Short mmCIF file of C-alpha atoms in Angstrom, two decimals:
data_model
loop_
_atom_site.label_atom_id
_atom_site.label_comp_id
_atom_site.label_asym_id
_atom_site.label_seq_id
_atom_site.Cartn_x
_atom_site.Cartn_y
_atom_site.Cartn_z
CA UNK A 1 -95.90 -2.99 -68.90
CA UNK A 2 -96.81 -1.14 -65.73
CA UNK A 3 -98.47 1.62 -67.73
CA UNK A 4 -100.36 -0.89 -69.82
CA UNK A 5 -101.44 -2.78 -66.71
CA UNK A 6 -102.65 0.46 -65.13
CA UNK A 7 -104.88 1.09 -68.13
CA UNK A 8 -106.26 -2.43 -68.07
CA UNK A 9 -106.94 -2.09 -64.35
CA UNK A 10 -109.13 0.90 -65.18
CA UNK A 11 -110.94 -1.06 -67.87
CA UNK A 12 -111.63 -3.92 -65.44
CA UNK A 13 -113.33 -1.76 -62.85
CA UNK A 14 -115.07 0.25 -65.57
CA UNK A 15 -116.44 -3.00 -66.99
CA UNK A 16 -117.61 -4.09 -63.54
CA UNK A 17 -119.50 -0.79 -63.17
CA UNK A 18 -120.96 -1.23 -66.66
CA UNK A 19 -122.18 -4.76 -65.86
CA UNK A 20 -124.17 -3.37 -62.93
CA UNK A 21 -125.52 -0.73 -65.32
CA UNK A 22 -126.69 -3.42 -67.77
CA UNK A 23 -128.74 -5.09 -65.08
CA UNK A 24 -130.10 -1.80 -63.74
CA UNK A 25 -131.22 -0.73 -67.20
CA UNK A 26 -133.60 -3.70 -67.20
CA UNK A 27 -134.90 -2.54 -63.82
CA UNK A 28 -134.87 1.26 -64.12
CA UNK A 29 -134.47 2.14 -67.80
CA UNK A 30 -137.65 1.43 -69.75
CA UNK A 31 -136.18 1.52 -73.26
CA UNK A 32 -139.41 0.13 -74.70
CA UNK A 33 -141.47 2.92 -73.16
CA UNK A 34 -139.26 5.93 -73.86
CA UNK A 35 -139.56 8.02 -77.02
CA UNK A 36 -137.83 10.83 -78.88
CA UNK A 37 -134.51 12.19 -77.67
CA UNK A 38 -134.78 10.38 -74.33
CA UNK A 39 -134.98 7.07 -76.18
CA UNK A 40 -131.90 7.94 -78.23
CA UNK A 41 -129.81 9.01 -75.21
CA UNK A 42 -130.89 5.98 -73.16
CA UNK A 43 -130.13 3.69 -76.11
CA UNK A 44 -126.69 5.27 -76.60
CA UNK A 45 -125.69 4.88 -72.94
CA UNK A 46 -127.08 1.35 -72.92
CA UNK A 47 -124.96 0.50 -75.95
CA UNK A 48 -121.88 1.80 -74.12
CA UNK A 49 -122.42 -0.20 -70.94
CA UNK A 50 -123.42 -3.25 -73.00
CA UNK A 51 -119.76 -3.53 -74.04
CA UNK A 52 -118.84 -4.66 -70.51
CA UNK A 53 -119.13 -8.43 -70.94
CA UNK A 54 -117.20 -8.32 -74.23
CA UNK A 55 -114.51 -6.24 -72.52
CA UNK A 56 -114.15 -8.89 -69.81
CA UNK A 57 -113.81 -11.58 -72.49
CA UNK A 58 -111.19 -9.60 -74.40
CA UNK A 59 -109.27 -8.91 -71.20
CA UNK A 60 -109.22 -12.65 -70.45
CA UNK A 61 -107.43 -13.27 -73.74
CA UNK A 62 -105.11 -10.27 -73.50
CA UNK A 63 -103.99 -11.10 -69.96
CA UNK A 64 -104.23 -14.88 -70.24
CA UNK A 65 -102.05 -15.28 -73.33
CA UNK A 66 -98.55 -16.61 -72.69
CA UNK A 67 -95.62 -16.95 -75.12
CA UNK A 68 -94.20 -19.77 -72.98
CA UNK A 69 -95.90 -22.58 -71.12
CA UNK A 70 -99.31 -23.85 -72.02
CA UNK A 71 -100.69 -25.97 -69.19
CA UNK A 72 -104.16 -25.70 -67.74
CA UNK A 73 -104.16 -23.48 -64.64
CA UNK A 74 -106.52 -24.97 -62.08
CA UNK A 75 -105.65 -22.63 -59.23
CA UNK A 76 -107.53 -19.57 -60.61
CA UNK A 77 -110.58 -21.72 -61.37
CA UNK A 78 -110.59 -23.21 -57.87
CA UNK A 79 -110.32 -19.74 -56.34
CA UNK A 80 -113.14 -18.44 -58.55
CA UNK A 81 -115.35 -21.35 -57.56
CA UNK A 82 -114.68 -20.77 -53.87
CA UNK A 83 -115.30 -17.03 -54.27
CA UNK A 84 -118.58 -17.81 -55.97
CA UNK A 85 -119.58 -20.20 -53.17
CA UNK A 86 -118.49 -17.69 -50.51
CA UNK A 87 -120.88 -15.04 -51.75
CA UNK A 88 -123.75 -17.47 -52.14
CA UNK A 89 -123.26 -18.79 -48.61
CA UNK A 90 -123.05 -15.42 -46.87
CA UNK A 91 -125.35 -13.36 -49.09
CA UNK A 92 -127.91 -15.93 -50.21
CA UNK A 93 -127.92 -19.01 -47.95
CA UNK A 94 -127.84 -17.06 -44.67
CA UNK A 95 -130.58 -14.61 -45.81
CA UNK A 96 -132.66 -17.63 -46.86
CA UNK A 97 -132.40 -19.01 -43.31
CA UNK A 98 -133.90 -15.71 -42.13
CA UNK A 99 -136.71 -16.00 -44.65
CA UNK A 100 -135.45 -13.13 -46.81
CA UNK A 101 -134.35 -15.13 -49.85
CA UNK A 102 -134.95 -18.54 -51.38
CA UNK A 103 -132.19 -20.85 -52.56
CA UNK A 104 -131.35 -24.54 -52.72
CA UNK A 105 -128.17 -26.04 -51.27
CA UNK A 106 -127.22 -27.35 -54.71
CA UNK A 107 -127.37 -23.83 -56.15
CA UNK A 108 -125.20 -22.56 -53.30
CA UNK A 109 -122.42 -25.14 -53.36
CA UNK A 110 -122.51 -26.17 -57.02
CA UNK A 111 -123.11 -22.80 -58.69
CA UNK A 112 -121.02 -23.41 -61.79
CA UNK A 113 -122.41 -26.82 -62.68
CA UNK A 114 -125.95 -25.61 -61.91
CA UNK A 115 -125.48 -22.62 -64.25
CA UNK A 116 -126.96 -20.18 -61.74
CA UNK A 117 -124.87 -17.49 -63.43
CA UNK A 118 -124.41 -17.97 -67.17
CA UNK A 119 -121.17 -15.99 -67.37
CA UNK A 120 -119.37 -17.94 -64.66
CA UNK A 121 -120.34 -21.29 -66.16
CA UNK A 122 -119.36 -20.16 -69.66
CA UNK A 123 -116.09 -18.70 -68.31
CA UNK A 124 -115.12 -22.00 -66.65
CA UNK A 125 -115.89 -23.89 -69.86
CA UNK A 126 -113.91 -21.43 -71.95
CA UNK A 127 -110.90 -21.47 -69.61
CA UNK A 128 -110.63 -25.23 -70.03
CA UNK A 129 -109.98 -24.48 -73.70
CA UNK A 130 -107.65 -21.54 -73.07
CA UNK A 131 -104.41 -23.56 -73.43
CA UNK A 132 -105.56 -24.71 -76.87
CA UNK A 133 -106.47 -21.16 -77.88
CA UNK A 134 -103.06 -19.93 -76.71
CA UNK A 135 -101.41 -22.69 -78.72
CA UNK A 136 -103.21 -21.64 -81.90
CA UNK A 137 -102.40 -17.95 -81.46
CA UNK A 138 -98.76 -18.73 -80.69
CA UNK A 139 -98.02 -21.05 -83.59
CA UNK A 140 -100.13 -19.90 -86.55
CA UNK A 141 -98.67 -17.27 -88.83
CA UNK A 142 -99.65 -13.63 -88.63
CA UNK A 143 -101.65 -13.95 -91.86
CA UNK A 144 -103.55 -17.04 -90.71
CA UNK A 145 -104.26 -15.37 -87.40
CA UNK A 146 -105.75 -12.39 -89.24
CA UNK A 147 -107.93 -14.71 -91.34
CA UNK A 148 -109.26 -16.43 -88.21
CA UNK A 149 -110.01 -13.08 -86.57
CA UNK A 150 -111.87 -11.87 -89.66
CA UNK A 151 -113.76 -15.16 -89.91
CA UNK A 152 -114.91 -14.78 -86.31
CA UNK A 153 -116.04 -11.23 -87.08
CA UNK A 154 -117.97 -12.48 -90.13
CA UNK A 155 -119.58 -15.09 -87.92
CA UNK A 156 -120.84 -12.39 -85.57
CA UNK A 157 -122.32 -10.39 -88.46
CA UNK A 158 -124.10 -13.38 -89.98
CA UNK A 159 -125.30 -14.71 -86.63
CA UNK A 160 -126.65 -11.33 -85.54
CA UNK A 161 -128.49 -10.78 -88.83
CA UNK A 162 -130.06 -14.24 -88.87
CA UNK A 163 -131.07 -13.95 -85.23
CA UNK A 164 -132.71 -10.59 -85.80
CA UNK A 165 -134.43 -11.10 -89.14
CA UNK A 166 -135.22 -14.82 -89.22
CA UNK A 167 -135.22 -15.47 -85.45
CA UNK A 168 -132.84 -18.42 -85.88
CA UNK A 169 -129.47 -19.27 -84.40
CA UNK A 170 -127.72 -21.78 -86.69
CA UNK A 171 -124.34 -21.38 -84.94
CA UNK A 172 -125.89 -21.78 -81.47
CA UNK A 173 -124.18 -18.65 -80.17
CA UNK A 174 -127.28 -17.74 -78.12
CA UNK A 175 -126.52 -14.02 -78.64
CA UNK A 176 -123.21 -14.55 -76.83
CA UNK A 177 -124.52 -16.19 -73.67
CA UNK A 178 -122.22 -19.22 -73.89
CA UNK A 179 -118.61 -20.38 -73.86
CA UNK A 180 -118.20 -20.26 -77.64
CA UNK A 181 -118.57 -16.49 -77.71
CA UNK A 182 -116.22 -16.05 -74.75
CA UNK A 183 -113.72 -18.25 -76.59
CA UNK A 184 -113.95 -15.99 -79.65
CA UNK A 185 -113.35 -12.93 -77.45
CA UNK A 186 -110.41 -14.69 -75.78
CA UNK A 187 -108.91 -15.43 -79.19
CA UNK A 188 -109.31 -11.80 -80.26
CA UNK A 189 -107.75 -10.51 -77.05
CA UNK A 190 -104.79 -12.89 -77.27
CA UNK A 191 -104.26 -12.06 -80.96
CA UNK A 192 -104.37 -8.32 -80.31
CA UNK A 193 -101.68 -8.69 -77.67
CA UNK A 194 -99.40 -10.97 -79.68
CA UNK A 195 -99.56 -9.29 -83.08
CA UNK A 196 -100.31 -5.71 -82.06
CA UNK A 197 -103.22 -5.33 -84.46
CA UNK A 198 -104.28 -1.68 -84.94
CA UNK A 199 -101.29 -0.40 -82.97
CA UNK A 200 -100.65 2.06 -85.79
CA UNK A 201 -104.09 3.63 -85.50
CA UNK A 202 -104.16 6.82 -83.46
CA UNK A 203 -106.16 7.06 -80.25
CA UNK A 204 -108.31 9.74 -81.88
CA UNK A 205 -109.38 7.39 -84.65
CA UNK A 206 -110.11 4.61 -82.18
CA UNK A 207 -112.35 6.99 -80.24
CA UNK A 208 -114.07 7.91 -83.50
CA UNK A 209 -114.73 4.24 -84.32
CA UNK A 210 -115.98 3.69 -80.78
CA UNK A 211 -118.35 6.66 -80.99
CA UNK A 212 -119.57 5.65 -84.47
CA UNK A 213 -120.27 2.07 -83.33
CA UNK A 214 -122.29 3.24 -80.34
CA UNK A 215 -124.05 5.88 -82.43
CA UNK A 216 -125.10 3.33 -85.06
CA UNK A 217 -126.33 0.95 -82.38
CA UNK A 218 -128.46 3.64 -80.71
CA UNK A 219 -129.65 5.22 -83.96
CA UNK A 220 -130.91 1.91 -85.28
CA UNK A 221 -133.07 1.26 -82.23
CA UNK A 222 -134.28 4.85 -82.15
CA UNK A 223 -135.18 4.72 -85.84
CA UNK A 224 -136.99 1.40 -85.57
CA UNK A 225 -139.16 2.62 -82.71
CA UNK A 226 -139.68 6.12 -84.10
CA UNK A 227 -140.64 5.32 -87.69
CA UNK A 228 -142.00 1.77 -87.66
CA UNK A 229 -144.62 -0.12 -85.73
CA UNK A 230 -143.61 -3.40 -84.07
CA UNK A 231 -145.46 -5.22 -86.85
CA UNK A 232 -143.63 -3.23 -89.51
CA UNK A 233 -140.33 -5.08 -89.25
CA UNK A 234 -139.63 -8.80 -88.96
CA UNK A 235 -138.30 -10.78 -86.04
CA UNK A 236 -136.10 -8.89 -83.58
CA UNK A 237 -134.87 -6.30 -86.05
CA UNK A 238 -135.30 -3.50 -83.50
CA UNK A 239 -132.69 -5.14 -81.25
CA UNK A 240 -130.40 -6.27 -84.07
CA UNK A 241 -127.34 -4.58 -82.55
CA UNK A 242 -128.20 -5.26 -78.91
CA UNK A 243 -126.55 -8.62 -78.36
CA UNK A 244 -123.05 -9.54 -77.24
CA UNK A 245 -122.38 -10.97 -80.71
CA UNK A 246 -123.39 -7.68 -82.36
CA UNK A 247 -120.57 -6.47 -84.64
CA UNK A 248 -120.96 -2.89 -83.38
CA UNK A 249 -120.82 -3.93 -79.73
CA UNK A 250 -117.82 -6.21 -80.39
CA UNK A 251 -116.03 -3.44 -82.29
CA UNK A 252 -116.74 -0.90 -79.54
CA UNK A 253 -115.35 -3.30 -76.91
CA UNK A 254 -112.18 -3.82 -78.95
CA UNK A 255 -111.73 -0.05 -79.18
CA UNK A 256 -112.15 0.26 -75.41
CA UNK A 257 -109.51 -2.43 -74.88
CA UNK A 258 -107.01 -0.82 -77.26
CA UNK A 259 -107.56 2.66 -75.82
CA UNK A 260 -107.03 1.50 -72.24
CA UNK A 261 -104.01 -0.60 -73.18
CA UNK A 262 -102.39 2.64 -74.40
CA UNK A 263 -103.02 4.64 -71.25
CA UNK A 264 -99.78 5.90 -69.77
CA UNK A 265 -98.85 7.11 -66.34
CA UNK A 266 -98.58 5.34 -63.00
CA UNK A 267 -101.63 3.52 -61.75
CA UNK A 268 -103.11 4.59 -58.43
CA UNK A 269 -103.22 2.26 -55.45
CA UNK A 270 -107.00 2.62 -55.29
CA UNK A 271 -107.43 1.63 -58.93
CA UNK A 272 -105.23 -1.42 -58.44
CA UNK A 273 -107.27 -2.53 -55.43
CA UNK A 274 -110.58 -1.74 -57.10
CA UNK A 275 -109.54 -3.68 -60.19
CA UNK A 276 -108.80 -6.78 -58.11
CA UNK A 277 -112.39 -6.59 -56.82
CA UNK A 278 -114.00 -6.33 -60.27
CA UNK A 279 -115.17 -9.94 -60.30
CA UNK A 280 -116.39 -9.55 -56.74
CA UNK A 281 -118.58 -6.63 -57.82
CA UNK A 282 -120.10 -8.85 -60.48
CA UNK A 283 -120.68 -11.81 -58.17
CA UNK A 284 -121.92 -9.84 -55.16
CA UNK A 285 -124.50 -7.63 -56.86
CA UNK A 286 -125.98 -10.56 -58.81
CA UNK A 287 -126.17 -12.61 -55.60
CA UNK A 288 -128.20 -10.00 -53.70
CA UNK A 289 -130.11 -8.84 -56.77
CA UNK A 290 -133.52 -10.41 -56.14
CA UNK A 291 -133.80 -9.97 -52.40
CA UNK A 292 -132.01 -6.64 -51.89
CA UNK A 293 -131.61 -4.55 -55.05
CA UNK A 294 -134.95 -5.20 -56.78
CA UNK A 295 -137.03 -4.29 -53.69
CA UNK A 296 -135.10 -1.00 -53.48
CA UNK A 297 -135.74 -0.07 -57.13
CA UNK A 298 -137.83 2.93 -56.13
CA UNK A 299 -134.92 4.44 -54.21
CA UNK A 300 -132.59 3.99 -57.18
CA UNK A 301 -134.58 6.13 -59.62
CA UNK A 302 -135.10 9.61 -58.14
CA UNK A 303 -135.06 11.30 -61.57
CA UNK A 304 -137.84 11.12 -64.20
CA UNK A 305 -137.87 8.28 -66.72
CA UNK A 306 -136.49 10.57 -69.41
CA UNK A 307 -133.26 10.65 -67.37
CA UNK A 308 -133.19 6.90 -66.79
CA UNK A 309 -129.58 6.73 -67.92
CA UNK A 310 -128.54 9.05 -65.09
CA UNK A 311 -130.45 6.95 -62.56
CA UNK A 312 -128.72 3.86 -63.89
CA UNK A 313 -125.19 5.29 -63.96
CA UNK A 314 -125.47 6.86 -60.52
CA UNK A 315 -127.09 3.88 -58.80
CA UNK A 316 -124.67 1.45 -60.44
CA UNK A 317 -121.72 3.55 -59.26
CA UNK A 318 -122.99 3.45 -55.67
CA UNK A 319 -123.52 -0.31 -55.83
CA UNK A 320 -120.05 -0.80 -57.32
CA UNK A 321 -118.37 1.30 -54.64
CA UNK A 322 -120.20 -0.63 -51.91
CA UNK A 323 -119.21 -4.00 -53.37
CA UNK A 324 -115.50 -3.20 -53.72
CA UNK A 325 -114.62 -3.08 -49.98
CA UNK A 326 -116.69 -6.21 -49.35
CA UNK A 327 -114.66 -8.16 -51.90
CA UNK A 328 -111.39 -6.75 -50.59
CA UNK A 329 -112.33 -8.04 -47.13
CA UNK A 330 -113.21 -11.39 -48.68
CA UNK A 331 -109.77 -11.47 -50.31
CA UNK A 332 -108.08 -10.67 -47.01
CA UNK A 333 -110.03 -13.48 -45.33
CA UNK A 334 -109.00 -15.94 -48.05
CA UNK A 335 -105.36 -14.96 -47.51
CA UNK A 336 -105.60 -15.41 -43.73
CA UNK A 337 -107.14 -18.85 -44.24
CA UNK A 338 -104.36 -19.68 -46.74
CA UNK A 339 -106.92 -20.61 -49.38
CA UNK A 340 -104.67 -19.53 -52.32
CA UNK A 341 -101.90 -21.77 -50.98
CA UNK A 342 -104.35 -24.66 -50.64
CA UNK A 343 -105.51 -24.11 -54.23
CA UNK A 344 -101.86 -24.21 -55.33
CA UNK A 345 -101.34 -27.54 -53.56
CA UNK A 346 -104.53 -28.91 -55.08
CA UNK A 347 -103.32 -27.97 -58.54
CA UNK A 348 -99.90 -29.58 -57.95
CA UNK A 349 -101.42 -32.81 -56.65
CA UNK A 350 -103.88 -32.99 -59.55
CA UNK A 351 -101.13 -32.70 -62.15
CA UNK A 352 -98.97 -35.16 -60.22
CA UNK A 353 -101.84 -37.65 -60.31
CA UNK A 354 -102.31 -37.06 -64.04
CA UNK A 355 -98.56 -37.67 -64.53
CA UNK A 356 -98.68 -40.99 -62.68
CA UNK A 357 -101.71 -42.11 -64.67
CA UNK A 358 -99.96 -41.17 -67.93
CA UNK A 359 -96.89 -43.20 -66.93
CA UNK A 360 -98.96 -46.28 -66.22
CA UNK A 361 -100.96 -45.96 -69.42
CA UNK A 362 -97.81 -45.54 -71.52
#
């Protein structure tokens, strides 16, 4: 389990770095303006980093699944909320008092309910359903579990095709920007852990599937832009594989999860610490995005546009490495203030209250 955990620690911090890359691609990597081989390389690297959010969702299921016990865990959600508020107070509210940024008090102290960050809101919503998802994975047969997994995969294929060609979203998946998609990823991750799907496939074949998925994603976009005019194909066909619900992106993320779960060898202390700060990297860089990172865009792209992917990877790595120690200090402060212990007491009192209410109702 230690070896497996070490591999998943690496995937967490890798995914955090990739999330920063996704956002920087929109700022530094002009995929719409590049052509030829530069377009293909940029599109390939973008497809790789685009797996990050799906990897986080799969990790939630893999690590959150339990064979015993099935109660809602409020403590992690309380700590996440407070972490979210912490960053918005110190890196958004205080700068706004200095006239650097603009923010409302409601957005600072009620970030989840205000949906100021789609992933955090969707994650909270999905985690409220996690006990039910664990229950399904635990009690359905292996065959039924496989059917559900395949049905979810079929849903992604159909949804992606309809969204691209007909510009409609009958399942309301919103290209993966909601709790339903995170719930599907959680179910996949939990199922992979419980039943060991694809454990018999060699690492070499998993890498081949990963490479083929990314290659197809990039080749499609390159081909659409190279051989057709924007009016020559319907809807959003050019971006058909560039959504979180894309079957190629989902498949690539699953391969990344399985490959990292197989990594052997002791994990380093640095990787363990960096992994614990993965969410902090995500929260911190999005909090300072508009007032700090965007104004410095010129400094983040020293290379020509044809090498946009290098600008993105390098700049994202620097941002990630700067965010990690900040979140580690935040974690140390929370420990000194006994915030985890307070969250534990809050959870215990909440369930005690629910128990008393249930007794009176019954």
